[in-house]
Coordinates of N, CA, C and O in Angstrom, one line a residue:
X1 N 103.2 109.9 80.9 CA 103.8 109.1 81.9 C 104.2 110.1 83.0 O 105.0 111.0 82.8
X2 N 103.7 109.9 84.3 CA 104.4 110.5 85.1 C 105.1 110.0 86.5 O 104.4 109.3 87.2
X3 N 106.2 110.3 86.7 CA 106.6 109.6 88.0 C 106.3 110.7 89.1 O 106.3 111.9 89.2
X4 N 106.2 109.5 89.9 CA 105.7 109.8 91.9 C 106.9 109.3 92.4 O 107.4 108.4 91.8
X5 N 107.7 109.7 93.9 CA 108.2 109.5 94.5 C 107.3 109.6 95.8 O 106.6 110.5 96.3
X6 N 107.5 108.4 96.2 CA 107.2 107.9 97.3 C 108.0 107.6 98.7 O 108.2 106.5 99.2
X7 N 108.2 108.9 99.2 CA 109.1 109.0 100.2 C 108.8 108.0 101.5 O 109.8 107.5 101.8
X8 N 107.8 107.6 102.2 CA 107.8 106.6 103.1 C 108.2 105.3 102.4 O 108.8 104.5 103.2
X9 N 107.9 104.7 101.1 CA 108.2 103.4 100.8 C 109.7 103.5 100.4 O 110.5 102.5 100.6
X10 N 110.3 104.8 99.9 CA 111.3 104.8 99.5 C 111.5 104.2 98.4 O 112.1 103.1 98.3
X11 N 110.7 104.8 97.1 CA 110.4 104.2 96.2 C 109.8 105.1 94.9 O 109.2 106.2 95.0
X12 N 110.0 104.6 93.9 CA 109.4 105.7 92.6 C 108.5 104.6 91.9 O 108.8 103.4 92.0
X13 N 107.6 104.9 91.2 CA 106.3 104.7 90.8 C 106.1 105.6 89.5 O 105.8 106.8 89.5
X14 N 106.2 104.6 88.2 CA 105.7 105.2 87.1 C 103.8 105.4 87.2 O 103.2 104.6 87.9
X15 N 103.3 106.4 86.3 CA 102.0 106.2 86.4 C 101.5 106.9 85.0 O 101.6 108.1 84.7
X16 N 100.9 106.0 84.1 CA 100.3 106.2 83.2 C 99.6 106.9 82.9 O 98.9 106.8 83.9
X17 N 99.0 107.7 82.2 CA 97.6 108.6 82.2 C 96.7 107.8 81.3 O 95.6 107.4 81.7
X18 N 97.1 107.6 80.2 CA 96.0 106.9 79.0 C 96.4 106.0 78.4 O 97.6 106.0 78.1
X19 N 95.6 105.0 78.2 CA 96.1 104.0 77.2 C 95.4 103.8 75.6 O 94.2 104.0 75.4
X20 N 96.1 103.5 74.7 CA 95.0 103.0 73.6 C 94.8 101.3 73.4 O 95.6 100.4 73.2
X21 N 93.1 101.5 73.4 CA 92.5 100.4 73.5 C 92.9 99.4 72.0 O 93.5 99.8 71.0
X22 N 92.4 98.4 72.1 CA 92.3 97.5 70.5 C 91.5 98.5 69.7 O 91.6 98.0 68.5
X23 N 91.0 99.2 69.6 CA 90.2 100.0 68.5 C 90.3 101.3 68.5 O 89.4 102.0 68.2
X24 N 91.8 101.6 68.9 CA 92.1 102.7 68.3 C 92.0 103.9 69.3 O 92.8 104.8 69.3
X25 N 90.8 103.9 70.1 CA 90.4 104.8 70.8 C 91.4 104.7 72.3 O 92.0 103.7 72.7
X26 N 91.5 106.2 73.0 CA 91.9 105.7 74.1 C 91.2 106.5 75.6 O 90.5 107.5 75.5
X27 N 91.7 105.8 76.8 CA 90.8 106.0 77.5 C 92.2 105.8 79.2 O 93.3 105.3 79.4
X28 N 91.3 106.5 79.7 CA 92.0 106.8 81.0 C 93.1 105.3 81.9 O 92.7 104.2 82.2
X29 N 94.2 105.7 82.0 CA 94.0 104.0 82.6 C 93.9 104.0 83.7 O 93.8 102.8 84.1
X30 N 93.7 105.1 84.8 CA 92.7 104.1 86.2 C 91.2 104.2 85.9 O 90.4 104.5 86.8
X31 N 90.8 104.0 84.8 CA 89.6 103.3 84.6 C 89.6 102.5 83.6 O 88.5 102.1 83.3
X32 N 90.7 101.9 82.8 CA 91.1 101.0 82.2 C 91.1 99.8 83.4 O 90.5 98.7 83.5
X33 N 92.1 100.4 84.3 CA 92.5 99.3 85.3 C 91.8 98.8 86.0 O 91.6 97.5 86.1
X34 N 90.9 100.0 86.7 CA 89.7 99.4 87.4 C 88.7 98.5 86.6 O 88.0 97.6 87.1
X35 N 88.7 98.7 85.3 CA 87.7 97.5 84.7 C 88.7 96.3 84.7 O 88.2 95.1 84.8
X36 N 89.8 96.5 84.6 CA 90.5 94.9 84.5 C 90.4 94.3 85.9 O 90.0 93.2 86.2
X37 N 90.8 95.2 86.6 CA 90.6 94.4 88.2 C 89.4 93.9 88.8 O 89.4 93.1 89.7
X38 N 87.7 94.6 88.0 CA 86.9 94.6 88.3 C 87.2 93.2 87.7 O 87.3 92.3 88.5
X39 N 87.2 92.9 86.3 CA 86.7 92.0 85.9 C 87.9 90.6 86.4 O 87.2 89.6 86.7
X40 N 88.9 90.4 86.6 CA 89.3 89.2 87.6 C 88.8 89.4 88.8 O 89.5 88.5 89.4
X41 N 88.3 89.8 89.4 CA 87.7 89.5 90.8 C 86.8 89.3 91.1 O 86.6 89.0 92.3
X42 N 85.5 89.6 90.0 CA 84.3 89.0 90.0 C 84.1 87.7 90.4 O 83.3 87.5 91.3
X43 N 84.6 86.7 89.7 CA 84.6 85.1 90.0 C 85.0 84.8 91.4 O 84.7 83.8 91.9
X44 N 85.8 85.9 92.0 CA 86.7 85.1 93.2 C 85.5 85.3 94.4 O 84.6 86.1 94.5
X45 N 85.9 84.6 95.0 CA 85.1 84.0 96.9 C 84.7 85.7 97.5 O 85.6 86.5 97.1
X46 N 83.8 86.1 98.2 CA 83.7 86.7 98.9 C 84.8 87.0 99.9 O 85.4 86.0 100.3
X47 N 85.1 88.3 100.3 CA 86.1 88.2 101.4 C 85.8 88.0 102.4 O 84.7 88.3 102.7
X48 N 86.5 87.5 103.3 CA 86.2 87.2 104.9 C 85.5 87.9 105.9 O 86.2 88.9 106.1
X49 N 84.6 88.0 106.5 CA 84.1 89.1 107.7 C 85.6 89.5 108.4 O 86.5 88.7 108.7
X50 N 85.6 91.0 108.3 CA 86.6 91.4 108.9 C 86.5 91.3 110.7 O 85.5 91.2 111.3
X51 N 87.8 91.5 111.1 CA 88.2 91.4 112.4 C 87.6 92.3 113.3 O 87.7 93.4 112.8
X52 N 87.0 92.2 114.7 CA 86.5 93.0 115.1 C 87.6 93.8 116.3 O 88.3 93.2 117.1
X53 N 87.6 95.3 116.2 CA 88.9 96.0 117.1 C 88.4 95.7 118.0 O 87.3 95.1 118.3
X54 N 89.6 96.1 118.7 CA 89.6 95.6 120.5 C 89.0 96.6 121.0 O 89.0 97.7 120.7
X55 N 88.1 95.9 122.3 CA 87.1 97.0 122.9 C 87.8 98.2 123.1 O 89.1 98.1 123.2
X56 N 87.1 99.3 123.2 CA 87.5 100.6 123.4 C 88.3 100.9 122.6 O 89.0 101.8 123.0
X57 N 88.6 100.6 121.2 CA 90.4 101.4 120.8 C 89.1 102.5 119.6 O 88.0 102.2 119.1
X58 N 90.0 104.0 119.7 CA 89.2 104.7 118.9 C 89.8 104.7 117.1 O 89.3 105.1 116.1
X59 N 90.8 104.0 117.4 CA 91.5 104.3 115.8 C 91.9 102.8 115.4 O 92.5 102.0 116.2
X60 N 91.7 102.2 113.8 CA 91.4 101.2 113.5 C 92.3 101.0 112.3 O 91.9 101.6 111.3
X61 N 93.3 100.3 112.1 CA 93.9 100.7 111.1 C 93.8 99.3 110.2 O 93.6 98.2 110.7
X62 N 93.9 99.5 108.6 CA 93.9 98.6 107.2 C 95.0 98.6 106.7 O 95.6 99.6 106.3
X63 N 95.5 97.0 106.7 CA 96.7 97.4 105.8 C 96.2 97.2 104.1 O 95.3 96.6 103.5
X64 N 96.9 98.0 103.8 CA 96.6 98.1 102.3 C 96.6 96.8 101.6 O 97.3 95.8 101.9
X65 N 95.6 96.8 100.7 CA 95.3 95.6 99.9 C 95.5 95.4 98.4 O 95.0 94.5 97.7
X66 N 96.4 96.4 98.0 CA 96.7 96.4 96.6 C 97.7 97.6 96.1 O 98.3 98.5 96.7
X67 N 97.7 97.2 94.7 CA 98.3 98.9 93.7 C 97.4 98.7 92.7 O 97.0 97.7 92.1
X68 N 97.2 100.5 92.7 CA 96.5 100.5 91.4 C 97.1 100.0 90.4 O 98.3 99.9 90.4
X69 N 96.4 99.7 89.2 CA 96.8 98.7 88.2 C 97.7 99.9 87.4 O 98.7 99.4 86.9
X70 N 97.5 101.2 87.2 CA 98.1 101.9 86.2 C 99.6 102.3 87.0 O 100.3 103.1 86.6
X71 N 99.8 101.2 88.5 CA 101.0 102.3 89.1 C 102.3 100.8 88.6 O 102.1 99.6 88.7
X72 N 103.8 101.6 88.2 CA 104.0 100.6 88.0 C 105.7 101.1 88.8 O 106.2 102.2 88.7
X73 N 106.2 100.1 89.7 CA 107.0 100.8 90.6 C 108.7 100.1 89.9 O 109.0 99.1 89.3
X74 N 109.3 101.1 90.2 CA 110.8 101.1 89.8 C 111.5 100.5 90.7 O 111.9 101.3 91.6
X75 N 111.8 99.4 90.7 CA 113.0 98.5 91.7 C 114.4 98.8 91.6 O 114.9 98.5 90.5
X76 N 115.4 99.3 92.4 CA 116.6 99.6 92.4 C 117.1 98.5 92.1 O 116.8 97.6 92.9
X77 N 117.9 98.2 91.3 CA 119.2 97.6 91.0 C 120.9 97.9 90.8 O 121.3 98.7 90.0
X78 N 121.6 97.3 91.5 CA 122.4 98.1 91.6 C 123.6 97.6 90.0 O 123.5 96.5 89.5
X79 N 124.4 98.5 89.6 CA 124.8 98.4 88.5 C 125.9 98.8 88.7 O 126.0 100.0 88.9
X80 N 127.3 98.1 88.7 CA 128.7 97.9 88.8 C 129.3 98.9 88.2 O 129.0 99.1 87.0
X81 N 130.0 99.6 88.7 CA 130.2 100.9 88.0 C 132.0 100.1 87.0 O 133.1 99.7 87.5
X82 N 131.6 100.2 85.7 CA 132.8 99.7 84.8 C 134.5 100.9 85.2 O 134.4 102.1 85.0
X83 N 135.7 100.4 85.8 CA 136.4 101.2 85.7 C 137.4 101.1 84.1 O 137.7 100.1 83.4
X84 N 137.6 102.0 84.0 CA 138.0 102.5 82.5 C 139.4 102.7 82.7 O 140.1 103.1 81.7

């Protein structure tokens, strides 16, 4: 397991390296994951023709459209500190 800190989201992110499968064997999990995501999204609708940029602009920006399936992020909670 290893954690990432993610200083623009302000945020930590566990990340798995390997999983073991139902048979014992084990295998990467962003290619674990990518086969699971592959396989729910097969059935779904094609995506939409994307938006066309405004004349002349040279730089085009995407907002992100997911997390990898092996990233799993740590939510702060805050926890009452007990006085003694």
């Amino acid at each position: 397991m290893l954690l990432i800190r993610d200083e623009v989201a302000n945020m930590v992110w566990a990340s798995s390296v390997a999983c073991r499968l139902p048979s014992g064997e084990t295998k990467r999990d962003s290619e674990a994951g990518y086969e699971t995501r592959h396989f729910f999204e097969r059935p779904a609708e094609p995506a939409a023709a994307p938006v066309p940029g405004a004349g002349g602009a040279k730089v085009r920006y995407r907002v992100m459209e997911g997390v990898a399936e092996n990233l799993i992020p740590f939510v702060p909670v805050h926890v009452p500190r007990l006085l003694t």
